[in-house]
């Protein structure tokens, strides 16, 4: 009997090890992927040096851990054990409140002491930052209005603002309550006449008055169904703001359904084996109302992840001719020509747009625009020639600083581009970051008098005196975004090279 037991144990062990090895090498069993930001190590390269200094061994050990067969199952089982037995989790981004309500740690921090402490300990410094950004936005709004382009802010409540009663007990935030971005911006927007939608107030008024969830128990964003009603309001707001008839949406009857992304995004980050018990969620189908008199505007959104709810639920293609989404003013989605804001022609994009929405929740308002506002202000006021003139001065300053210049050289080498190009790009970046340092008239609370004469919106062009054939050709070029963009890039390169060589 004892011999039989040992034999069975040996065979079982060999079978399990074989199964584990085969799964590691082939992944023949498809497993549900783990959620969250993870960077899996790559197989290290075996060389004499990597073997001698032991880096290969350490790298291979980490690679084996990250790619071990059934790793996903093992981690989910462990996370479930920790959750069920100790009512905790290993994800520091997710905090557990009353009745298993989940909150993102950033929102808990902002509720108890203000997110300003991520940027400064001095409330006056934070106020100065907010004030400068508010003034920039007001100037950009008025400058864009001259071209019939309308910019507005969509302020979104964090989950902590609407459901503070379920927040976890404060055990780690002990700074005094600081300046909150929403409080400051709301007051200044009213005083400056800046366009904005205050969904913070809207959601507070709706709480306990509607039959659908504004936020879900296990998600961090507004619920899918709440975002449907919000977008309906956004369309109505844009119609009034731009005096345009835009395709409206119809929200269907509410119904219960399995949880849809991102209504359980925080729960997904916990990577548990079993679902957290919660009430059923409501959903509604959204359709575009057929209206032959409506226009399809060019709609740019710059902001945080709350916009994704609109993407999942709203038929955006039927409402807008284009609707690029500049995620934190960095990655671009829903634009076949660009994938990053570093690739775009700012002047061209501003002039293409009919509406620009800055879409930020209360926690992300501290980074309102993610530097878009300052860059837009620069390009609305000054042409490429003027900006390049200032860039030359900045380049000279960089060259006069050995440490700064050396960092440019290293960056150029790492990116496999010329030092001259890196110098120019960094100079432009510095100018766009704080344009008030380089253009005196942008300081203070007065509207600048300078205008970028190169800005051309198709609807602004008056070519009635041009012969018909040439007029038709110009119209065709303006209708072809790629052609127009190529011509502008060639002109800019020619002008910049002329400035560098002194040959005008």
Short mmCIF file of C-alpha atoms in Angstrom, two decimals:
data_model
loop_
_atom_site.label_atom_id
_atom_site.label_comp_id
_atom_site.label_asym_id
_atom_site.label_seq_id
_atom_site.Cartn_x
_atom_site.Cartn_y
_atom_site.Cartn_z
CA UNK A 1 0.00 0.00 0.00
CA UNK A 2 2.82 2.35 0.91
CA UNK A 3 4.64 1.50 -2.31
CA UNK A 4 1.46 2.14 -4.33
CA UNK A 5 1.06 5.54 -2.62
CA UNK A 6 4.63 6.58 -3.42
CA UNK A 7 4.26 5.41 -7.01
CA UNK A 8 1.02 7.36 -7.43
CA UNK A 9 2.57 10.46 -5.90
CA UNK A 10 5.58 10.17 -8.21
CA UNK A 11 3.44 9.76 -11.33
CA UNK A 12 1.16 12.63 -10.30
CA UNK A 13 4.16 14.90 -9.67
CA UNK A 14 5.71 14.05 -13.05
CA UNK A 15 2.36 14.61 -14.78
CA UNK A 16 1.87 18.00 -13.13
CA UNK A 17 5.44 19.09 -13.92
CA UNK A 18 5.00 17.96 -17.52
CA UNK A 19 1.70 19.83 -17.82
CA UNK A 20 3.27 22.94 -16.28
CA UNK A 21 6.24 22.77 -18.68
CA UNK A 22 4.05 22.26 -21.76
CA UNK A 23 1.80 25.16 -20.74
CA UNK A 24 4.85 27.37 -20.17
CA UNK A 25 6.32 26.54 -23.58
CA UNK A 26 3.15 26.46 -25.69
CA UNK A 27 0.30 28.10 -23.75
CA UNK A 28 -1.99 25.42 -25.18
CA UNK A 29 -4.69 26.25 -22.62
CA UNK A 30 -6.10 29.72 -23.21
CA UNK A 31 -6.34 31.61 -19.91
CA UNK A 32 -8.08 34.85 -19.00
CA UNK A 33 -5.47 37.57 -19.02
CA UNK A 34 -4.66 39.53 -15.89
CA UNK A 35 -5.85 43.15 -15.80
CA UNK A 36 -3.78 46.19 -14.99
CA UNK A 37 -0.50 47.74 -16.09
CA UNK A 38 2.10 45.00 -16.21
CA UNK A 39 5.48 44.79 -17.89
CA UNK A 40 6.60 41.23 -18.49
CA UNK A 41 10.35 40.67 -18.69
CA UNK A 42 11.92 39.53 -21.94
CA UNK A 43 14.22 36.59 -22.44
CA UNK A 44 17.75 37.87 -21.64
CA UNK A 45 20.50 37.49 -24.20
CA UNK A 46 23.21 35.03 -23.20
CA UNK A 47 26.69 36.47 -23.65
CA UNK A 48 30.02 35.88 -21.97
CA UNK A 49 29.73 39.12 -19.99
CA UNK A 50 26.10 38.54 -18.96
CA UNK A 51 27.03 35.07 -17.75
CA UNK A 52 30.09 36.25 -15.82
CA UNK A 53 28.38 39.18 -14.09
CA UNK A 54 25.37 36.97 -13.28
CA UNK A 55 22.90 39.30 -15.05
CA UNK A 56 21.75 36.52 -17.39
CA UNK A 57 20.87 34.26 -14.47
CA UNK A 58 18.88 36.98 -12.73
CA UNK A 59 17.16 37.95 -15.97
CA UNK A 60 16.27 34.36 -16.79
CA UNK A 61 14.89 33.82 -13.29
CA UNK A 62 12.58 36.81 -13.65
CA UNK A 63 11.58 35.73 -17.17
CA UNK A 64 10.69 32.25 -15.87
CA UNK A 65 8.50 33.79 -13.13
CA UNK A 66 6.66 36.08 -15.55
CA UNK A 67 6.01 33.34 -18.12
CA UNK A 68 5.38 30.34 -15.90
CA UNK A 69 2.50 28.20 -17.08
CA UNK A 70 -0.84 28.77 -15.29
CA UNK A 71 0.61 31.94 -13.73
CA UNK A 72 -2.75 33.70 -14.23
CA UNK A 73 -4.65 31.01 -12.35
CA UNK A 74 -2.14 30.97 -9.52
CA UNK A 75 -2.28 34.75 -9.03
CA UNK A 76 -6.07 34.85 -9.15
CA UNK A 77 -6.30 32.06 -6.59
CA UNK A 78 -3.84 33.85 -4.31
CA UNK A 79 -5.68 37.17 -4.68
CA UNK A 80 -8.97 35.45 -3.90
CA UNK A 81 -7.46 33.85 -0.79
CA UNK A 82 -6.18 37.21 0.47
CA UNK A 83 -9.52 38.90 -0.33
CA UNK A 84 -11.74 36.23 1.24
CA UNK A 85 -9.66 35.55 4.34
CA UNK A 86 -8.21 38.96 5.15
CA UNK A 87 -10.51 41.33 3.22
CA UNK A 88 -7.58 43.06 1.56
CA UNK A 89 -5.88 43.12 -1.83
CA UNK A 90 -2.41 43.51 -3.30
CA UNK A 91 -3.28 46.38 -5.66
CA UNK A 92 -2.37 49.71 -4.08
CA UNK A 93 -4.50 51.59 -6.62
CA UNK A 94 -7.71 50.05 -5.29
CA UNK A 95 -9.03 50.80 -1.79
CA UNK A 96 -11.97 48.99 -0.24
CA UNK A 97 -14.71 50.94 1.48
CA UNK A 98 -18.00 50.17 3.18
CA UNK A 99 -19.86 47.08 1.91
CA UNK A 100 -17.03 46.31 -0.54
CA UNK A 101 -17.39 49.58 -2.44
CA UNK A 102 -14.18 50.09 -4.39
CA UNK A 103 -12.40 53.42 -4.83
CA UNK A 104 -9.30 54.44 -6.73
CA UNK A 105 -6.67 55.65 -4.27
CA UNK A 106 -6.31 59.04 -6.03
CA UNK A 107 -9.94 59.87 -5.31
CA UNK A 108 -9.62 58.88 -1.66
CA UNK A 109 -6.60 61.14 -1.35
CA UNK A 110 -8.38 64.07 -2.99
CA UNK A 111 -11.33 63.63 -0.64
CA UNK A 112 -9.33 63.61 2.58
CA UNK A 113 -6.57 66.12 1.88
CA UNK A 114 -6.60 67.33 -1.78
CA UNK A 115 -4.48 66.09 -4.66
CA UNK A 116 -2.57 69.39 -4.59
CA UNK A 117 -0.01 67.69 -2.31
CA UNK A 118 1.16 65.68 -5.32
CA UNK A 119 2.32 68.98 -6.82
CA UNK A 120 3.10 71.36 -3.95
CA UNK A 121 2.73 71.81 -0.21
CA UNK A 122 1.93 75.50 -0.62
CA UNK A 123 -1.72 76.41 -1.34
CA UNK A 124 -0.65 79.78 -2.74
CA UNK A 125 1.56 78.12 -5.33
CA UNK A 126 -1.35 75.89 -6.32
CA UNK A 127 -3.64 78.91 -6.63
CA UNK A 128 -1.12 80.65 -8.89
CA UNK A 129 -0.96 77.57 -11.12
CA UNK A 130 -4.75 77.37 -11.38
CA UNK A 131 -5.04 81.12 -12.00
CA UNK A 132 -2.54 81.06 -14.83
CA UNK A 133 -4.25 78.11 -16.49
CA UNK A 134 -7.69 79.73 -16.15
CA UNK A 135 -6.44 82.95 -17.77
CA UNK A 136 -4.80 81.00 -20.58
CA UNK A 137 -8.03 79.11 -21.21
CA UNK A 138 -10.06 82.32 -21.31
CA UNK A 139 -7.67 83.79 -23.89
CA UNK A 140 -7.73 80.61 -25.98
CA UNK A 141 -11.54 80.56 -25.84
CA UNK A 142 -11.83 84.13 -27.11
CA UNK A 143 -9.16 83.66 -29.78
CA UNK A 144 -10.80 80.48 -31.10
CA UNK A 145 -14.17 82.20 -31.16
CA UNK A 146 -12.78 84.55 -33.81
CA UNK A 147 -12.60 81.49 -36.10
CA UNK A 148 -15.98 80.07 -35.05
CA UNK A 149 -14.30 77.36 -32.96
CA UNK A 150 -15.78 76.73 -29.52
CA UNK A 151 -13.90 75.26 -26.57
CA UNK A 152 -15.47 74.21 -23.29
CA UNK A 153 -14.67 72.23 -20.15
CA UNK A 154 -16.71 69.22 -19.09
CA UNK A 155 -16.13 68.91 -15.32
CA UNK A 156 -16.88 65.43 -14.01
CA UNK A 157 -17.37 64.36 -10.39
CA UNK A 158 -15.16 61.70 -8.90
CA UNK A 159 -16.84 58.75 -7.22
CA UNK A 160 -15.79 60.13 -3.81
CA UNK A 161 -17.72 63.35 -4.46
CA UNK A 162 -21.05 61.61 -5.10
CA UNK A 163 -20.70 58.64 -2.75
CA UNK A 164 -18.50 59.75 0.18
CA UNK A 165 -20.55 57.63 2.59
CA UNK A 166 -18.92 54.41 1.31
CA UNK A 167 -15.33 55.66 1.42
CA UNK A 168 -12.78 53.61 3.35
CA UNK A 169 -11.72 54.99 6.71
CA UNK A 170 -8.82 57.40 6.38
CA UNK A 171 -5.61 55.73 7.59
CA UNK A 172 -2.90 57.38 5.47
CA UNK A 173 -3.79 60.94 4.51
CA UNK A 174 -3.11 63.43 7.27
CA UNK A 175 -2.20 66.70 5.55
CA UNK A 176 -4.58 69.62 6.14
CA UNK A 177 -7.29 70.04 3.53
CA UNK A 178 -5.66 71.88 0.62
CA UNK A 179 -6.88 73.72 -2.48
CA UNK A 180 -9.17 71.63 -4.66
CA UNK A 181 -8.99 72.19 -8.42
CA UNK A 182 -12.75 71.98 -8.94
CA UNK A 183 -13.53 74.59 -6.29
CA UNK A 184 -11.02 77.08 -7.69
CA UNK A 185 -11.83 76.58 -11.36
CA UNK A 186 -15.60 76.75 -10.92
CA UNK A 187 -15.34 80.16 -9.27
CA UNK A 188 -12.88 81.55 -11.82
CA UNK A 189 -14.74 80.10 -14.81
CA UNK A 190 -17.84 81.99 -13.70
CA UNK A 191 -15.88 85.21 -13.20
CA UNK A 192 -14.05 84.98 -16.53
CA UNK A 193 -17.00 83.72 -18.55
CA UNK A 194 -15.31 80.47 -19.52
CA UNK A 195 -17.55 77.86 -21.14
CA UNK A 196 -18.08 74.81 -18.94
CA UNK A 197 -20.53 72.09 -17.98
CA UNK A 198 -20.70 71.36 -14.26
CA UNK A 199 -21.60 67.69 -13.95
CA UNK A 200 -20.49 67.76 -10.32
CA UNK A 201 -23.56 69.80 -9.40
CA UNK A 202 -25.73 67.82 -11.82
CA UNK A 203 -24.79 64.47 -10.27
CA UNK A 204 -25.24 65.76 -6.73
CA UNK A 205 -28.75 66.88 -7.64
CA UNK A 206 -29.52 63.57 -9.33
CA UNK A 207 -28.36 61.37 -6.45
CA UNK A 208 -31.28 59.42 -4.93
CA UNK A 209 -33.63 60.92 -7.56
CA UNK A 210 -32.99 58.64 -10.53
CA UNK A 211 -33.70 54.94 -10.96
CA UNK A 212 -30.26 54.12 -12.42
CA UNK A 213 -26.76 54.04 -10.92
CA UNK A 214 -24.59 57.14 -11.29
CA UNK A 215 -21.52 55.15 -10.28
CA UNK A 216 -21.27 51.41 -9.84
CA UNK A 217 -20.07 49.69 -6.70
CA UNK A 218 -17.00 48.15 -8.33
CA UNK A 219 -16.09 50.80 -10.94
CA UNK A 220 -14.25 54.11 -10.78
CA UNK A 221 -15.88 55.97 -13.69
CA UNK A 222 -19.40 57.26 -14.03
CA UNK A 223 -21.68 54.42 -15.05
CA UNK A 224 -22.33 53.65 -18.69
CA UNK A 225 -25.97 54.62 -18.44
CA UNK A 226 -25.21 57.87 -16.60
CA UNK A 227 -22.74 58.83 -19.33
CA UNK A 228 -25.50 58.32 -21.92
CA UNK A 229 -27.59 61.04 -20.35
CA UNK A 230 -24.52 63.24 -19.90
CA UNK A 231 -23.68 63.07 -23.59
CA UNK A 232 -27.21 64.00 -24.52
CA UNK A 233 -26.72 67.14 -22.43
CA UNK A 234 -23.33 67.80 -24.06
CA UNK A 235 -24.89 67.79 -27.53
CA UNK A 236 -27.57 70.22 -26.39
CA UNK A 237 -24.91 72.44 -24.84
CA UNK A 238 -22.84 72.49 -28.04
CA UNK A 239 -25.92 73.38 -30.10
CA UNK A 240 -26.48 76.47 -27.96
CA UNK A 241 -22.78 77.33 -27.69
CA UNK A 242 -22.12 77.16 -31.43
CA UNK A 243 -25.62 78.04 -32.64
CA UNK A 244 -25.62 74.88 -34.75
CA UNK A 245 -28.06 72.04 -35.27
CA UNK A 246 -26.27 68.81 -34.37
CA UNK A 247 -27.56 65.25 -34.62
CA UNK A 248 -29.20 64.31 -31.34
CA UNK A 249 -29.36 60.91 -29.68
CA UNK A 250 -32.22 58.77 -28.44
CA UNK A 251 -31.76 56.81 -25.22
CA UNK A 252 -33.85 53.65 -25.18
CA UNK A 253 -35.62 51.85 -22.37
CA UNK A 254 -33.49 50.82 -19.40
CA UNK A 255 -32.80 47.13 -18.83
CA UNK A 256 -30.68 44.93 -16.56
CA UNK A 257 -27.68 43.18 -18.06
CA UNK A 258 -24.33 41.65 -17.21
CA UNK A 259 -21.77 44.24 -16.17
CA UNK A 260 -20.12 45.93 -19.11
CA UNK A 261 -16.76 47.62 -19.37
CA UNK A 262 -15.83 49.85 -17.61
CA UNK A 263 -18.54 49.50 -14.93
CA UNK A 264 -16.38 46.98 -13.05
CA UNK A 265 -12.92 48.27 -13.94
CA UNK A 266 -11.66 48.43 -10.34
CA UNK A 267 -12.85 44.90 -9.63
CA UNK A 268 -11.04 43.74 -12.75
CA UNK A 269 -7.80 45.19 -11.37
CA UNK A 270 -8.11 42.99 -8.28
CA UNK A 271 -7.79 39.88 -10.51
CA UNK A 272 -9.99 37.71 -8.30
CA UNK A 273 -11.30 34.23 -9.06
CA UNK A 274 -14.93 35.05 -8.17
CA UNK A 275 -16.99 38.17 -8.76
CA UNK A 276 -17.78 40.61 -5.94
CA UNK A 277 -21.43 40.51 -5.03
CA UNK A 278 -23.27 43.64 -6.16
CA UNK A 279 -26.66 44.85 -7.35
CA UNK A 280 -27.55 44.36 -11.05
CA UNK A 281 -26.65 47.30 -13.26
CA UNK A 282 -28.97 49.09 -15.67
CA UNK A 283 -28.17 49.86 -19.29
CA UNK A 284 -29.85 51.51 -22.26
CA UNK A 285 -29.21 51.38 -25.99
CA UNK A 286 -28.38 54.67 -27.70
CA UNK A 287 -29.15 55.56 -31.31
CA UNK A 288 -28.64 58.66 -33.43
CA UNK A 289 -31.80 60.50 -34.47
CA UNK A 290 -32.02 60.93 -38.24
CA UNK A 291 -31.99 64.66 -39.00
CA UNK A 292 -31.19 65.79 -42.54
CA UNK A 293 -30.85 69.41 -41.41
CA UNK A 294 -28.15 68.63 -38.83
CA UNK A 295 -24.45 69.26 -39.45
CA UNK A 296 -21.66 66.86 -38.54
CA UNK A 297 -19.04 68.96 -36.70
CA UNK A 298 -15.35 68.23 -36.19
CA UNK A 299 -15.12 67.40 -32.48
CA UNK A 300 -11.80 67.14 -30.59
CA UNK A 301 -11.76 65.81 -27.04
CA UNK A 302 -8.76 66.23 -24.76
CA UNK A 303 -8.97 64.58 -21.37
CA UNK A 304 -8.98 61.58 -19.11
CA UNK A 305 -10.45 58.08 -19.25
CA UNK A 306 -14.03 59.15 -18.47
CA UNK A 307 -14.43 59.75 -22.21
CA UNK A 308 -14.26 55.99 -22.89
CA UNK A 309 -17.83 55.55 -21.68
CA UNK A 310 -18.99 57.72 -24.57
CA UNK A 311 -16.93 55.62 -26.97
CA UNK A 312 -18.56 52.40 -25.76
CA UNK A 313 -22.13 53.66 -25.89
CA UNK A 314 -22.59 56.61 -28.26
CA UNK A 315 -22.69 56.31 -32.10
CA UNK A 316 -20.07 59.05 -32.47
CA UNK A 317 -19.46 58.39 -36.18
CA UNK A 318 -23.08 59.27 -36.95
CA UNK A 319 -22.86 62.56 -35.05
CA UNK A 320 -19.42 63.94 -35.97
CA UNK A 321 -17.46 64.08 -39.20
CA UNK A 322 -14.38 63.34 -37.07
CA UNK A 323 -13.99 62.88 -33.32
CA UNK A 324 -10.30 62.40 -32.42
CA UNK A 325 -9.63 61.72 -28.76
CA UNK A 326 -6.36 63.15 -27.41
CA UNK A 327 -5.93 60.99 -24.33
CA UNK A 328 -4.23 63.23 -21.75
CA UNK A 329 -3.03 65.28 -24.75
CA UNK A 330 -0.68 62.44 -25.63
CA UNK A 331 -1.98 59.32 -27.39
CA UNK A 332 -4.54 60.00 -30.14
CA UNK A 333 -7.42 57.61 -30.77
CA UNK A 334 -9.95 57.54 -33.64
CA UNK A 335 -7.68 59.40 -36.05
CA UNK A 336 -6.42 57.40 -39.01
CA UNK A 337 -3.61 59.88 -39.67
CA UNK A 338 -2.11 60.39 -36.22
CA UNK A 339 -1.40 58.28 -33.14
CA UNK A 340 0.28 60.92 -30.97
CA UNK A 341 -0.11 64.64 -30.40
CA UNK A 342 3.60 64.97 -31.19
CA UNK A 343 2.70 64.22 -34.81
CA UNK A 344 -0.02 66.82 -35.36
CA UNK A 345 0.08 70.29 -36.83
CA UNK A 346 -1.47 72.31 -34.00
CA UNK A 347 -2.52 75.19 -36.23
CA UNK A 348 -4.23 72.88 -38.69
CA UNK A 349 -6.05 70.92 -35.99
CA UNK A 350 -7.33 74.09 -34.29
CA UNK A 351 -8.66 75.40 -37.57
CA UNK A 352 -10.30 72.09 -38.53
CA UNK A 353 -12.20 71.88 -35.26
CA UNK A 354 -15.71 73.13 -34.64
CA UNK A 355 -15.75 72.12 -30.98
CA UNK A 356 -13.00 71.25 -28.50
CA UNK A 357 -13.95 69.61 -25.20
CA UNK A 358 -11.63 69.43 -22.21
CA UNK A 359 -13.04 66.39 -20.43
CA UNK A 360 -11.68 66.04 -16.87
CA UNK A 361 -12.86 64.57 -13.58
CA UNK A 362 -12.24 66.32 -10.26
CA UNK A 363 -8.94 64.50 -9.62
CA UNK A 364 -7.55 65.13 -13.12
CA UNK A 365 -8.57 68.82 -13.17
CA UNK A 366 -5.25 69.54 -11.46
CA UNK A 367 -3.69 68.83 -14.88
CA UNK A 368 -6.37 70.59 -16.93
CA UNK A 369 -5.49 70.38 -20.62
CA UNK A 370 -2.20 68.56 -20.01
CA UNK A 371 -0.29 71.54 -21.50
CA UNK A 372 -2.63 71.84 -24.50
CA UNK A 373 -3.93 75.24 -23.41
CA UNK A 374 -0.53 76.96 -23.26
CA UNK A 375 0.52 75.47 -26.61
CA UNK A 376 -2.76 76.49 -28.26
CA UNK A 377 -2.36 80.03 -26.94
CA UNK A 378 1.11 80.30 -28.48
CA UNK A 379 0.00 79.06 -31.90
CA UNK A 380 -3.12 81.22 -31.97
CA UNK A 381 -1.06 84.36 -31.38
CA UNK A 382 2.21 83.78 -33.23
CA UNK A 383 3.18 82.31 -36.59
CA UNK A 384 5.95 79.81 -37.17
CA UNK A 385 8.48 82.49 -38.12
CA UNK A 386 7.98 84.34 -34.82
CA UNK A 387 8.13 81.18 -32.73
CA UNK A 388 11.28 80.03 -34.52
CA UNK A 389 12.92 83.37 -33.73
CA UNK A 390 12.32 82.82 -30.04
CA UNK A 391 13.43 79.19 -30.39
CA UNK A 392 16.82 80.36 -31.69
CA UNK A 393 17.31 82.37 -28.52
CA UNK A 394 16.37 79.39 -26.36
CA UNK A 395 18.78 77.19 -28.33
CA UNK A 396 21.57 79.66 -27.57
CA UNK A 397 20.70 79.50 -23.88
CA UNK A 398 20.84 75.69 -24.00
CA UNK A 399 24.19 75.74 -25.72
CA UNK A 400 25.59 78.10 -23.07
CA UNK A 401 24.70 75.58 -20.34
CA UNK A 402 27.14 72.63 -20.53
CA UNK A 403 24.94 70.35 -18.44
CA UNK A 404 21.77 71.14 -20.38
CA UNK A 405 23.52 70.84 -23.73
CA UNK A 406 25.03 67.49 -22.77
CA UNK A 407 21.58 66.16 -21.89
CA UNK A 408 20.44 67.20 -25.37
CA UNK A 409 23.35 65.36 -26.98
CA UNK A 410 22.55 62.21 -25.01
CA UNK A 411 18.86 62.45 -25.91
CA UNK A 412 19.74 62.83 -29.58
CA UNK A 413 21.94 59.74 -29.46
CA UNK A 414 19.30 57.67 -27.67
CA UNK A 415 16.60 58.71 -30.16
CA UNK A 416 18.89 58.36 -33.19
CA UNK A 417 18.24 61.91 -34.41
CA UNK A 418 20.50 64.88 -34.98
CA UNK A 419 21.54 67.20 -32.17
CA UNK A 420 20.16 70.16 -34.16
CA UNK A 421 16.72 68.60 -34.41
CA UNK A 422 16.72 67.71 -30.71
CA UNK A 423 17.80 71.25 -29.79
CA UNK A 424 14.97 72.72 -31.84
CA UNK A 425 12.34 70.32 -30.47
CA UNK A 426 13.37 70.97 -26.87
CA UNK A 427 13.35 74.72 -27.43
CA UNK A 428 9.82 74.56 -28.85
CA UNK A 429 8.76 72.36 -25.93
CA UNK A 430 10.11 74.89 -23.42
CA UNK A 431 8.31 77.75 -25.18
CA UNK A 432 5.00 75.90 -25.32
CA UNK A 433 5.32 74.92 -21.67
CA UNK A 434 5.45 78.49 -20.36
CA UNK A 435 4.88 80.92 -23.25
CA UNK A 436 4.54 83.89 -20.87
CA UNK A 437 8.29 83.73 -20.24
CA UNK A 438 9.00 84.39 -23.90
CA UNK A 439 6.11 86.58 -25.03
CA UNK A 440 5.53 89.59 -22.81
CA UNK A 441 2.00 90.32 -23.99
CA UNK A 442 0.79 86.88 -22.89
CA UNK A 443 1.34 87.82 -19.26
CA UNK A 444 -1.47 89.09 -17.06
CA UNK A 445 -5.21 89.22 -17.57
CA UNK A 446 -5.38 91.19 -20.84
CA UNK A 447 -6.16 89.73 -24.23
CA UNK A 448 -3.05 89.64 -26.45
CA UNK A 449 -3.16 91.79 -29.59
CA UNK A 450 -0.98 89.51 -31.73
CA UNK A 451 -2.63 87.07 -34.11
CA UNK A 452 -1.14 84.21 -36.08
CA UNK A 453 -1.71 85.34 -39.66
CA UNK A 454 -1.06 81.85 -40.98
CA UNK A 455 -4.24 80.48 -39.41
CA UNK A 456 -6.75 79.67 -42.13
CA UNK A 457 -10.13 78.07 -41.54
CA UNK A 458 -11.74 76.89 -44.75
CA UNK A 459 -14.94 78.79 -43.98
CA UNK A 460 -12.89 82.01 -43.53
CA UNK A 461 -11.31 81.93 -46.98
CA UNK A 462 -12.56 84.53 -49.49
CA UNK A 463 -11.36 83.61 -52.96
CA UNK A 464 -14.17 85.11 -55.05
CA UNK A 465 -11.73 87.20 -57.09
CA UNK A 466 -9.57 84.23 -58.13
CA UNK A 467 -10.12 82.67 -61.59
CA UNK A 468 -12.45 79.67 -61.48
CA UNK A 469 -9.87 76.97 -62.27
CA UNK A 470 -7.45 78.20 -59.62
CA UNK A 471 -10.32 78.65 -57.19
CA UNK A 472 -11.46 75.07 -57.75
CA UNK A 473 -7.93 73.80 -57.21
CA UNK A 474 -7.56 75.74 -53.95
CA UNK A 475 -10.92 74.45 -52.78
CA UNK A 476 -9.80 70.92 -53.55
CA UNK A 477 -6.54 71.34 -51.62
CA UNK A 478 -8.40 72.69 -48.59
CA UNK A 479 -10.75 69.71 -48.71
CA UNK A 480 -7.82 67.27 -48.71
CA UNK A 481 -6.33 67.29 -45.22
CA UNK A 482 -3.27 65.24 -46.20
CA UNK A 483 -2.39 67.48 -49.15
CA UNK A 484 -2.84 70.66 -47.14
CA UNK A 485 -0.78 69.25 -44.28
CA UNK A 486 2.06 68.24 -46.65
CA UNK A 487 2.17 71.73 -48.16
CA UNK A 488 2.31 73.35 -44.71
CA UNK A 489 5.09 71.03 -43.53
CA UNK A 490 7.16 71.75 -46.66
CA UNK A 491 6.68 75.48 -46.20
CA UNK A 492 7.64 75.31 -42.52
CA UNK A 493 10.78 73.28 -43.23
CA UNK A 494 11.79 75.66 -46.02
CA UNK A 495 11.26 78.67 -43.75
CA UNK A 496 13.17 77.11 -40.85
CA UNK A 497 16.10 76.10 -43.08
CA UNK A 498 16.17 79.61 -44.53
CA UNK A 499 16.41 81.07 -41.04
CA UNK A 500 19.24 78.73 -40.09
CA UNK A 501 21.28 79.41 -43.23
CA UNK A 502 20.40 83.09 -43.56
CA UNK A 503 19.23 82.53 -47.16
CA UNK A 504 15.75 84.03 -47.46
#
